Backbone as XML, in Angstrom:
<?xml version="1.0"?>
<chain id="A" units="angstrom">
  <residue number="1" name="MET">
    <atom name="N" x="-2.831" y="68.245" z="-223.579"/>
    <atom name="CA" x="-1.613" y="68.886" z="-223.120"/>
    <atom name="C" x="-1.965" y="69.985" z="-222.134"/>
  </residue>
  <residue number="2" name="ARG">
    <atom name="N" x="-1.335" y="69.979" z="-220.981"/>
    <atom name="CA" x="-1.564" y="71.027" z="-219.982"/>
    <atom name="C" x="-0.738" y="72.253" z="-220.319"/>
  </residue>
  <residue number="3" name="VAL">
    <atom name="N" x="-1.354" y="73.401" z="-220.199"/>
    <atom name="CA" x="-0.659" y="74.668" z="-220.438"/>
    <atom name="C" x="-0.208" y="75.211" z="-219.094"/>
  </residue>
  <residue number="4" name="PRO">
    <atom name="N" x="1.088" y="75.517" z="-218.920"/>
    <atom name="CA" x="1.546" y="76.057" z="-217.641"/>
    <atom name="C" x="0.951" y="77.447" z="-217.412"/>
  </residue>
  <residue number="5" name="LEU">
    <atom name="N" x="0.379" y="77.661" z="-216.223"/>
    <atom name="CA" x="-0.266" y="78.935" z="-215.921"/>
    <atom name="C" x="0.685" y="79.937" z="-215.272"/>
  </residue>
  <residue number="6" name="ASN">
    <atom name="N" x="1.888" y="79.514" z="-214.932"/>
    <atom name="CA" x="2.802" y="80.420" z="-214.252"/>
    <atom name="C" x="3.781" y="81.082" z="-215.226"/>
  </residue>
  <residue number="7" name="HIS">
    <atom name="N" x="3.314" y="81.404" z="-216.401"/>
    <atom name="CA" x="4.094" y="82.108" z="-217.404"/>
    <atom name="C" x="3.294" y="83.320" z="-217.877"/>
  </residue>
  <residue number="8" name="TRP">
    <atom name="N" x="3.963" y="84.260" z="-218.518"/>
    <atom name="CA" x="3.267" y="85.411" z="-219.099"/>
    <atom name="C" x="2.778" y="85.054" z="-220.498"/>
  </residue>
  <residue number="9" name="TYR">
    <atom name="N" x="1.537" y="85.407" z="-220.794"/>
    <atom name="CA" x="0.955" y="85.194" z="-222.110"/>
    <atom name="C" x="0.313" y="86.496" z="-222.568"/>
  </residue>
  <residue number="10" name="PRO">
    <atom name="N" x="0.499" y="86.884" z="-223.832"/>
    <atom name="CA" x="-0.181" y="88.091" z="-224.309"/>
    <atom name="C" x="-1.689" y="87.838" z="-224.385"/>
  </residue>
  <residue number="11" name="VAL">
    <atom name="N" x="-2.465" y="88.800" z="-223.899"/>
    <atom name="CA" x="-3.916" y="88.637" z="-223.920"/>
    <atom name="C" x="-4.623" y="89.774" z="-224.637"/>
  </residue>
  <residue number="12" name="LEU">
    <atom name="N" x="-4.004" y="90.951" z="-224.700"/>
    <atom name="CA" x="-4.574" y="92.062" z="-225.448"/>
    <atom name="C" x="-3.518" y="93.137" z="-225.641"/>
  </residue>
  <residue number="13" name="GLU">
    <atom name="N" x="-3.797" y="94.075" z="-226.509"/>
    <atom name="CA" x="-2.895" y="95.198" z="-226.746"/>
    <atom name="C" x="-3.140" y="96.259" z="-225.676"/>
  </residue>
  <residue number="14" name="PRO">
    <atom name="N" x="-2.104" y="96.903" z="-225.157"/>
    <atom name="CA" x="-2.302" y="97.932" z="-224.134"/>
    <atom name="C" x="-3.269" y="99.030" z="-224.563"/>
  </residue>
  <residue number="15" name="ARG">
    <atom name="N" x="-3.302" y="99.356" z="-225.832"/>
    <atom name="CA" x="-4.194" y="100.421" z="-226.325"/>
    <atom name="C" x="-5.676" y="100.046" z="-226.207"/>
  </residue>
  <residue number="16" name="GLU">
    <atom name="N" x="-5.963" y="98.759" z="-225.990"/>
    <atom name="CA" x="-7.345" y="98.307" z="-225.863"/>
    <atom name="C" x="-7.951" y="98.657" z="-224.505"/>
  </residue>
  <residue number="17" name="VAL">
    <atom name="N" x="-7.114" y="99.034" z="-223.551"/>
    <atom name="CA" x="-7.601" y="99.370" z="-222.205"/>
    <atom name="C" x="-7.565" y="100.874" z="-222.054"/>
  </residue>
  <residue number="18" name="ARG">
    <atom name="N" x="-8.742" y="101.457" z="-221.941"/>
    <atom name="CA" x="-8.830" y="102.919" z="-221.819"/>
    <atom name="C" x="-9.539" y="103.275" z="-220.530"/>
  </residue>
  <residue number="19" name="GLY">
    <atom name="N" x="-10.704" y="103.898" z="-220.597"/>
    <atom name="CA" x="-11.403" y="104.372" z="-219.412"/>
    <atom name="C" x="-12.139" y="103.312" z="-218.617"/>
  </residue>
  <residue number="20" name="LYS">
    <atom name="N" x="-12.726" y="102.348" z="-219.312"/>
    <atom name="CA" x="-13.512" y="101.310" z="-218.636"/>
    <atom name="C" x="-12.683" y="100.041" z="-218.460"/>
  </residue>
  <residue number="21" name="PRO">
    <atom name="N" x="-12.995" y="99.243" z="-217.435"/>
    <atom name="CA" x="-12.323" y="97.951" z="-217.293"/>
    <atom name="C" x="-12.620" y="97.051" z="-218.497"/>
  </residue>
  <residue number="22" name="VAL">
    <atom name="N" x="-11.652" y="96.221" z="-218.846"/>
    <atom name="CA" x="-11.785" y="95.301" z="-219.976"/>
    <atom name="C" x="-11.614" y="93.874" z="-219.445"/>
  </residue>
  <residue number="23" name="THR">
    <atom name="N" x="-12.576" y="93.022" z="-219.748"/>
    <atom name="CA" x="-12.532" y="91.632" z="-219.303"/>
    <atom name="C" x="-12.072" y="90.742" z="-220.444"/>
  </residue>
  <residue number="24" name="VAL">
    <atom name="N" x="-11.163" y="89.811" z="-220.123"/>
    <atom name="CA" x="-10.623" y="88.867" z="-221.100"/>
    <atom name="C" x="-10.534" y="87.506" z="-220.418"/>
  </residue>
  <residue number="25" name="GLU">
    <atom name="N" x="-10.838" y="86.451" z="-221.156"/>
    <atom name="CA" x="-10.646" y="85.101" z="-220.627"/>
    <atom name="C" x="-9.573" y="84.416" z="-221.442"/>
  </residue>
  <residue number="26" name="ARG">
    <atom name="N" x="-8.554" y="83.938" z="-220.750"/>
    <atom name="CA" x="-7.474" y="83.203" z="-221.401"/>
    <atom name="C" x="-7.123" y="81.997" z="-220.541"/>
  </residue>
  <residue number="27" name="LEU">
    <atom name="N" x="-6.942" y="80.877" z="-221.197"/>
    <atom name="CA" x="-6.557" y="79.633" z="-220.528"/>
    <atom name="C" x="-7.514" y="79.297" z="-219.391"/>
  </residue>
  <residue number="28" name="GLY">
    <atom name="N" x="-8.796" y="79.638" z="-219.583"/>
    <atom name="CA" x="-9.814" y="79.326" z="-218.600"/>
    <atom name="C" x="-9.852" y="80.247" z="-217.399"/>
  </residue>
  <residue number="29" name="VAL">
    <atom name="N" x="-9.093" y="81.333" z="-217.447"/>
    <atom name="CA" x="-9.051" y="82.290" z="-216.338"/>
    <atom name="C" x="-9.626" y="83.620" z="-216.811"/>
  </residue>
  <residue number="30" name="LYS">
    <atom name="N" x="-10.614" y="84.139" z="-216.076"/>
    <atom name="CA" x="-11.189" y="85.444" z="-216.410"/>
    <atom name="C" x="-10.368" y="86.528" z="-215.726"/>
  </residue>
  <residue number="31" name="LEU">
    <atom name="N" x="-9.920" y="87.496" z="-216.518"/>
    <atom name="CA" x="-9.088" y="88.591" z="-216.043"/>
    <atom name="C" x="-9.774" y="89.914" z="-216.336"/>
  </residue>
  <residue number="32" name="VAL">
    <atom name="N" x="-9.463" y="90.928" z="-215.533"/>
    <atom name="CA" x="-9.934" y="92.279" z="-215.801"/>
    <atom name="C" x="-8.713" y="93.197" z="-215.830"/>
  </residue>
  <residue number="33" name="PHE">
    <atom name="N" x="-8.671" y="94.055" z="-216.836"/>
    <atom name="CA" x="-7.589" y="95.022" z="-216.994"/>
    <atom name="C" x="-8.186" y="96.417" z="-216.861"/>
  </residue>
  <residue number="34" name="TRP">
    <atom name="N" x="-7.465" y="97.300" z="-216.170"/>
    <atom name="CA" x="-7.935" y="98.671" z="-215.995"/>
    <atom name="C" x="-6.742" y="99.596" z="-215.809"/>
  </residue>
  <residue number="35" name="ARG">
    <atom name="N" x="-6.987" y="100.891" z="-215.967"/>
    <atom name="CA" x="-5.918" y="101.880" z="-215.836"/>
    <atom name="C" x="-6.216" y="102.841" z="-214.690"/>
  </residue>
  <residue number="36" name="SER">
    <atom name="N" x="-5.155" y="103.213" z="-213.974"/>
    <atom name="CA" x="-5.278" y="104.253" z="-212.950"/>
    <atom name="C" x="-5.334" y="105.602" z="-213.660"/>
  </residue>
  <residue number="37" name="SER">
    <atom name="N" x="-5.564" y="106.670" z="-212.902"/>
    <atom name="CA" x="-5.646" y="108.004" z="-213.516"/>
    <atom name="C" x="-4.308" y="108.419" z="-214.130"/>
  </residue>
  <residue number="38" name="ALA">
    <atom name="N" x="-3.210" y="107.827" z="-213.671"/>
    <atom name="CA" x="-1.885" y="108.114" z="-214.239"/>
    <atom name="C" x="-1.635" y="107.302" z="-215.509"/>
  </residue>
  <residue number="39" name="GLY">
    <atom name="N" x="-2.580" y="106.448" z="-215.883"/>
    <atom name="CA" x="-2.445" y="105.644" z="-217.094"/>
    <atom name="C" x="-1.752" y="104.312" z="-216.891"/>
  </residue>
  <residue number="40" name="VAL">
    <atom name="N" x="-1.460" y="103.964" z="-215.643"/>
    <atom name="CA" x="-0.788" y="102.689" z="-215.356"/>
    <atom name="C" x="-1.785" y="101.547" z="-215.528"/>
  </residue>
  <residue number="41" name="LEU">
    <atom name="N" x="-1.361" y="100.515" z="-216.234"/>
    <atom name="CA" x="-2.205" y="99.357" z="-216.513"/>
    <atom name="C" x="-2.134" y="98.359" z="-215.357"/>
  </residue>
  <residue number="42" name="HIS">
    <atom name="N" x="-3.294" y="97.841" z="-214.941"/>
    <atom name="CA" x="-3.378" y="96.874" z="-213.851"/>
    <atom name="C" x="-4.162" y="95.656" z="-214.321"/>
  </residue>
  <residue number="43" name="ALA">
    <atom name="N" x="-3.816" y="94.483" z="-213.779"/>
    <atom name="CA" x="-4.495" y="93.233" z="-214.131"/>
    <atom name="C" x="-4.876" y="92.502" z="-212.850"/>
  </residue>
  <residue number="44" name="GLN">
    <atom name="N" x="-6.135" y="92.095" z="-212.774"/>
    <atom name="CA" x="-6.629" y="91.351" z="-211.622"/>
    <atom name="C" x="-7.545" y="90.242" z="-212.114"/>
  </residue>
  <residue number="45" name="ARG">
    <atom name="N" x="-7.761" y="89.259" z="-211.251"/>
    <atom name="CA" x="-8.722" y="88.213" z="-211.596"/>
    <atom name="C" x="-10.106" y="88.863" z="-211.603"/>
  </residue>
  <residue number="46" name="ASP">
    <atom name="N" x="-10.920" y="88.522" z="-212.575"/>
    <atom name="CA" x="-12.249" y="89.124" z="-212.725"/>
    <atom name="C" x="-13.236" y="88.468" z="-211.770"/>
  </residue>
  <residue number="47" name="ARG">
    <atom name="N" x="-12.962" y="88.634" z="-210.481"/>
    <atom name="CA" x="-13.823" y="88.034" z="-209.465"/>
    <atom name="C" x="-13.672" y="88.804" z="-208.164"/>
  </residue>
  <residue number="48" name="CYS">
    <atom name="N" x="-14.772" y="89.357" z="-207.694"/>
    <atom name="CA" x="-14.757" y="90.038" z="-206.398"/>
    <atom name="C" x="-14.626" y="88.968" z="-205.314"/>
  </residue>
  <residue number="49" name="PRO">
    <atom name="N" x="-13.692" y="89.128" z="-204.371"/>
    <atom name="CA" x="-13.526" y="88.115" z="-203.335"/>
    <atom name="C" x="-14.682" y="88.062" z="-202.345"/>
  </residue>
  <residue number="50" name="HIS">
    <atom name="N" x="-15.572" y="89.040" z="-202.394"/>
    <atom name="CA" x="-16.709" y="89.044" z="-201.468"/>
    <atom name="C" x="-17.727" y="87.981" z="-201.855"/>
  </residue>
  <residue number="51" name="LEU">
    <atom name="N" x="-18.362" y="88.136" z="-203.017"/>
    <atom name="CA" x="-19.370" y="87.162" z="-203.447"/>
    <atom name="C" x="-19.177" y="86.673" z="-204.881"/>
  </residue>
  <residue number="52" name="GLY">
    <atom name="N" x="-18.021" y="86.963" z="-205.457"/>
    <atom name="CA" x="-17.705" y="86.429" z="-206.773"/>
    <atom name="C" x="-18.233" y="87.194" z="-207.964"/>
  </residue>
  <residue number="53" name="ALA">
    <atom name="N" x="-18.725" y="88.411" z="-207.764"/>
    <atom name="CA" x="-19.228" y="89.209" z="-208.888"/>
    <atom name="C" x="-18.092" y="89.562" z="-209.839"/>
  </residue>
  <residue number="54" name="SER">
    <atom name="N" x="-18.438" y="89.865" z="-211.071"/>
    <atom name="CA" x="-17.447" y="90.244" z="-212.076"/>
    <atom name="C" x="-16.981" y="91.675" z="-211.831"/>
  </residue>
  <residue number="55" name="LEU">
    <atom name="N" x="-15.689" y="91.839" z="-211.542"/>
    <atom name="CA" x="-15.142" y="93.189" z="-211.374"/>
    <atom name="C" x="-15.082" y="93.930" z="-212.711"/>
  </residue>
  <residue number="56" name="GLY">
    <atom name="N" x="-15.056" y="93.173" z="-213.799"/>
    <atom name="CA" x="-15.004" y="93.773" z="-215.127"/>
    <atom name="C" x="-16.249" y="94.562" z="-215.492"/>
  </residue>
  <residue number="57" name="THR">
    <atom name="N" x="-17.353" y="94.309" z="-214.804"/>
    <atom name="CA" x="-18.574" y="95.077" z="-215.068"/>
    <atom name="C" x="-18.681" y="96.266" z="-214.116"/>
  </residue>
  <residue number="58" name="GLY">
    <atom name="N" x="-17.633" y="96.462" z="-213.308"/>
    <atom name="CA" x="-17.594" y="97.599" z="-212.391"/>
    <atom name="C" x="-17.044" y="98.834" z="-213.087"/>
  </residue>
  <residue number="59" name="ARG">
    <atom name="N" x="-16.497" y="99.748" z="-212.273"/>
    <atom name="CA" x="-15.948" y="100.978" z="-212.828"/>
    <atom name="C" x="-14.704" y="101.382" z="-212.050"/>
  </residue>
  <residue number="60" name="VAL">
    <atom name="N" x="-13.924" y="102.267" z="-212.651"/>
    <atom name="CA" x="-12.718" y="102.777" z="-212.011"/>
    <atom name="C" x="-13.067" y="104.113" z="-211.370"/>
  </residue>
  <residue number="61" name="VAL">
    <atom name="N" x="-12.803" y="104.219" z="-210.053"/>
    <atom name="CA" x="-13.083" y="105.445" z="-209.306"/>
    <atom name="C" x="-11.896" y="105.712" z="-208.381"/>
  </residue>
  <residue number="62" name="ASN">
    <atom name="N" x="-11.328" y="106.904" z="-208.492"/>
    <atom name="CA" x="-10.215" y="107.302" z="-207.609"/>
    <atom name="C" x="-9.115" y="106.241" z="-207.532"/>
  </residue>
  <residue number="63" name="ASN">
    <atom name="N" x="-8.679" y="105.761" z="-208.686"/>
    <atom name="CA" x="-7.591" y="104.772" z="-208.771"/>
    <atom name="C" x="-7.909" y="103.451" z="-208.084"/>
  </residue>
  <residue number="64" name="THR">
    <atom name="N" x="-9.191" y="103.103" z="-208.045"/>
    <atom name="CA" x="-9.605" y="101.805" z="-207.533"/>
    <atom name="C" x="-10.580" y="101.180" z="-208.516"/>
  </residue>
  <residue number="65" name="LEU">
    <atom name="N" x="-10.678" y="99.863" z="-208.473"/>
    <atom name="CA" x="-11.655" y="99.132" z="-209.270"/>
    <atom name="C" x="-12.819" y="98.798" z="-208.347"/>
  </residue>
  <residue number="66" name="VAL">
    <atom name="N" x="-14.004" y="99.315" z="-208.675"/>
    <atom name="CA" x="-15.172" y="99.189" z="-207.801"/>
    <atom name="C" x="-16.101" y="98.096" z="-208.308"/>
  </residue>
  <residue number="67" name="CYS">
    <atom name="N" x="-16.400" y="97.148" z="-207.431"/>
    <atom name="CA" x="-17.310" y="96.047" z="-207.746"/>
    <atom name="C" x="-18.725" y="96.602" z="-207.933"/>
  </residue>
  <residue number="68" name="PRO">
    <atom name="N" x="-19.428" y="96.167" z="-208.987"/>
    <atom name="CA" x="-20.773" y="96.682" z="-209.243"/>
    <atom name="C" x="-21.830" y="96.134" z="-208.284"/>
  </residue>
  <residue number="69" name="PHE">
    <atom name="N" x="-21.507" y="95.087" z="-207.540"/>
    <atom name="CA" x="-22.512" y="94.429" z="-206.709"/>
    <atom name="C" x="-22.736" y="95.141" z="-205.377"/>
  </residue>
  <residue number="70" name="HIS">
    <atom name="N" x="-21.691" y="95.259" z="-204.557"/>
    <atom name="CA" x="-21.818" y="95.927" z="-203.257"/>
    <atom name="C" x="-20.929" y="97.150" z="-203.118"/>
  </residue>
  <residue number="71" name="GLY">
    <atom name="N" x="-20.187" y="97.509" z="-204.168"/>
    <atom name="CA" x="-19.373" y="98.709" z="-204.127"/>
    <atom name="C" x="-18.031" y="98.572" z="-203.450"/>
  </residue>
  <residue number="72" name="PHE">
    <atom name="N" x="-17.578" y="97.352" z="-203.214"/>
    <atom name="CA" x="-16.237" y="97.161" z="-202.654"/>
    <atom name="C" x="-15.232" y="97.749" z="-203.641"/>
  </residue>
  <residue number="73" name="ALA">
    <atom name="N" x="-14.230" y="98.470" z="-203.150"/>
    <atom name="CA" x="-13.224" y="99.087" z="-204.015"/>
    <atom name="C" x="-11.864" y="98.463" z="-203.749"/>
  </residue>
  <residue number="74" name="PHE">
    <atom name="N" x="-11.163" y="98.099" z="-204.819"/>
    <atom name="CA" x="-9.873" y="97.434" z="-204.729"/>
    <atom name="C" x="-8.802" y="98.284" z="-205.392"/>
  </residue>
  <residue number="75" name="GLY">
    <atom name="N" x="-7.689" y="98.476" z="-204.689"/>
    <atom name="CA" x="-6.578" y="99.250" z="-205.221"/>
    <atom name="C" x="-5.767" y="98.454" z="-206.222"/>
  </residue>
  <residue number="76" name="PRO">
    <atom name="N" x="-4.776" y="99.095" z="-206.839"/>
    <atom name="CA" x="-3.921" y="98.416" z="-207.816"/>
    <atom name="C" x="-3.213" y="97.187" z="-207.262"/>
  </residue>
  <residue number="77" name="ASP">
    <atom name="N" x="-2.969" y="97.161" z="-205.960"/>
    <atom name="CA" x="-2.315" y="96.005" z="-205.342"/>
    <atom name="C" x="-3.311" y="94.910" z="-204.973"/>
  </residue>
  <residue number="78" name="GLY">
    <atom name="N" x="-4.607" y="95.150" z="-205.245"/>
    <atom name="CA" x="-5.644" y="94.172" z="-204.953"/>
    <atom name="C" x="-6.280" y="94.328" z="-203.584"/>
  </residue>
  <residue number="79" name="GLN">
    <atom name="N" x="-5.656" y="95.105" z="-202.702"/>
    <atom name="CA" x="-6.188" y="95.293" z="-201.349"/>
    <atom name="C" x="-7.517" y="96.048" z="-201.396"/>
  </residue>
  <residue number="80" name="CYS">
    <atom name="N" x="-8.497" y="95.569" z="-200.647"/>
    <atom name="CA" x="-9.774" y="96.256" z="-200.555"/>
    <atom name="C" x="-9.564" y="97.526" z="-199.731"/>
  </residue>
  <residue number="81" name="VAL">
    <atom name="N" x="-9.997" y="98.652" z="-200.269"/>
    <atom name="CA" x="-9.815" y="99.927" z="-199.576"/>
    <atom name="C" x="-11.146" y="100.556" z="-199.164"/>
  </residue>
  <residue number="82" name="LYS">
    <atom name="N" x="-12.258" y="99.946" z="-199.614"/>
    <atom name="CA" x="-13.561" y="100.494" z="-199.252"/>
    <atom name="C" x="-14.620" y="99.402" z="-199.246"/>
  </residue>
  <residue number="83" name="VAL">
    <atom name="N" x="-15.375" y="99.355" z="-198.152"/>
    <atom name="CA" x="-16.547" y="98.495" z="-198.032"/>
    <atom name="C" x="-17.673" y="99.421" z="-197.579"/>
  </residue>
  <residue number="84" name="PRO">
    <atom name="N" x="-18.534" y="99.864" z="-198.499"/>
    <atom name="CA" x="-19.552" y="100.853" z="-198.156"/>
    <atom name="C" x="-20.404" y="100.494" z="-196.935"/>
  </residue>
  <residue number="85" name="ALA">
    <atom name="N" x="-20.730" y="99.224" z="-196.750"/>
    <atom name="CA" x="-21.584" y="98.826" z="-195.631"/>
    <atom name="C" x="-20.918" y="99.032" z="-194.275"/>
  </residue>
  <residue number="86" name="LEU">
    <atom name="N" x="-19.581" y="99.137" z="-194.246"/>
    <atom name="CA" x="-18.868" y="99.326" z="-192.984"/>
    <atom name="C" x="-18.806" y="100.790" z="-192.545"/>
  </residue>
  <residue number="87" name="GLY">
    <atom name="N" x="-19.099" y="101.698" z="-193.466"/>
    <atom name="CA" x="-18.999" y="103.115" z="-193.132"/>
    <atom name="C" x="-17.543" y="103.560" z="-193.085"/>
  </residue>
  <residue number="88" name="ARG">
    <atom name="N" x="-17.336" y="104.822" z="-192.737"/>
    <atom name="CA" x="-15.972" y="105.382" z="-192.735"/>
    <atom name="C" x="-15.100" y="104.844" z="-191.612"/>
  </residue>
  <residue number="89" name="GLU">
    <atom name="N" x="-15.695" y="104.441" z="-190.529"/>
    <atom name="CA" x="-14.939" y="103.995" z="-189.357"/>
    <atom name="C" x="-14.733" y="102.481" z="-189.318"/>
  </residue>
  <residue number="90" name="GLY">
    <atom name="N" x="-15.352" y="101.753" z="-190.218"/>
    <atom name="CA" x="-15.253" y="100.293" z="-190.207"/>
    <atom name="C" x="-13.871" y="99.798" z="-190.585"/>
  </residue>
  <residue number="91" name="ARG">
    <atom name="N" x="-13.486" y="98.668" z="-190.035"/>
    <atom name="CA" x="-12.194" y="98.049" z="-190.342"/>
    <atom name="C" x="-12.375" y="97.017" z="-191.444"/>
  </residue>
  <residue number="92" name="ILE">
    <atom name="N" x="-11.592" y="97.165" z="-192.490"/>
    <atom name="CA" x="-11.630" y="96.223" z="-193.610"/>
    <atom name="C" x="-10.660" y="95.087" z="-193.306"/>
  </residue>
  <residue number="93" name="PRO">
    <atom name="N" x="-11.119" y="93.837" z="-193.377"/>
    <atom name="CA" x="-10.208" y="92.713" z="-193.124"/>
    <atom name="C" x="-9.026" y="92.724" z="-194.092"/>
  </residue>
  <residue number="94" name="LYS">
    <atom name="N" x="-7.826" y="92.535" z="-193.577"/>
    <atom name="CA" x="-6.621" y="92.567" z="-194.417"/>
    <atom name="C" x="-6.625" y="91.484" z="-195.493"/>
  </residue>
  <residue number="95" name="GLY">
    <atom name="N" x="-7.294" y="90.396" z="-195.238"/>
    <atom name="CA" x="-7.330" y="89.301" z="-196.199"/>
    <atom name="C" x="-8.305" y="89.510" z="-197.347"/>
  </residue>
  <residue number="96" name="LEU">
    <atom name="N" x="-9.051" y="90.604" z="-197.325"/>
    <atom name="CA" x="-10.032" y="90.883" z="-198.374"/>
    <atom name="C" x="-9.309" y="91.540" z="-199.550"/>
  </residue>
  <residue number="97" name="CYS">
    <atom name="N" x="-8.836" y="90.720" z="-200.479"/>
    <atom name="CA" x="-8.026" y="91.199" z="-201.597"/>
    <atom name="C" x="-8.481" y="90.568" z="-202.907"/>
  </residue>
  <residue number="98" name="ALA">
    <atom name="N" x="-8.394" y="91.336" z="-203.976"/>
    <atom name="CA" x="-8.611" y="90.798" z="-205.309"/>
    <atom name="C" x="-7.270" y="90.257" z="-205.792"/>
  </residue>
  <residue number="99" name="GLU">
    <atom name="N" x="-7.287" y="89.080" z="-206.399"/>
    <atom name="CA" x="-6.036" y="88.504" z="-206.894"/>
    <atom name="C" x="-5.481" y="89.387" z="-208.002"/>
  </residue>
  <residue number="100" name="THR">
    <atom name="N" x="-4.237" y="89.772" z="-207.843"/>
    <atom name="CA" x="-3.597" y="90.747" z="-208.745"/>
    <atom name="C" x="-2.400" y="90.116" z="-209.438"/>
  </residue>
  <residue number="101" name="PHE">
    <atom name="N" x="-2.184" y="90.511" z="-210.686"/>
    <atom name="CA" x="-1.058" y="90.038" z="-211.464"/>
    <atom name="C" x="-0.150" y="91.217" z="-211.772"/>
  </residue>
  <residue number="102" name="VAL">
    <atom name="N" x="1.123" y="91.056" z="-211.506"/>
    <atom name="CA" x="2.076" y="92.136" z="-211.757"/>
    <atom name="C" x="3.181" y="91.683" z="-212.682"/>
  </residue>
</chain>
């Protein structure tokens, strides 16, 4: 039996997500949950769009989820806001986004 993926399914209790990102796999999809400094809960696919590293092993810095591999930082909307190798003046491609669930 195929399980429809376009529905909401409970995966964890909100109290389980505190300071560090939490990784959960449900229905064959790896997800990462994290909180902004305001305590807002965010859910993204546990995969950096750059090279596929686990975002769940990263950390939360300045309301972004930072990939542990190259330091790419993704905002709550999934948009990449920092690519360390590009420096401060570098342009981040608009299509560089982590898949986000709202």
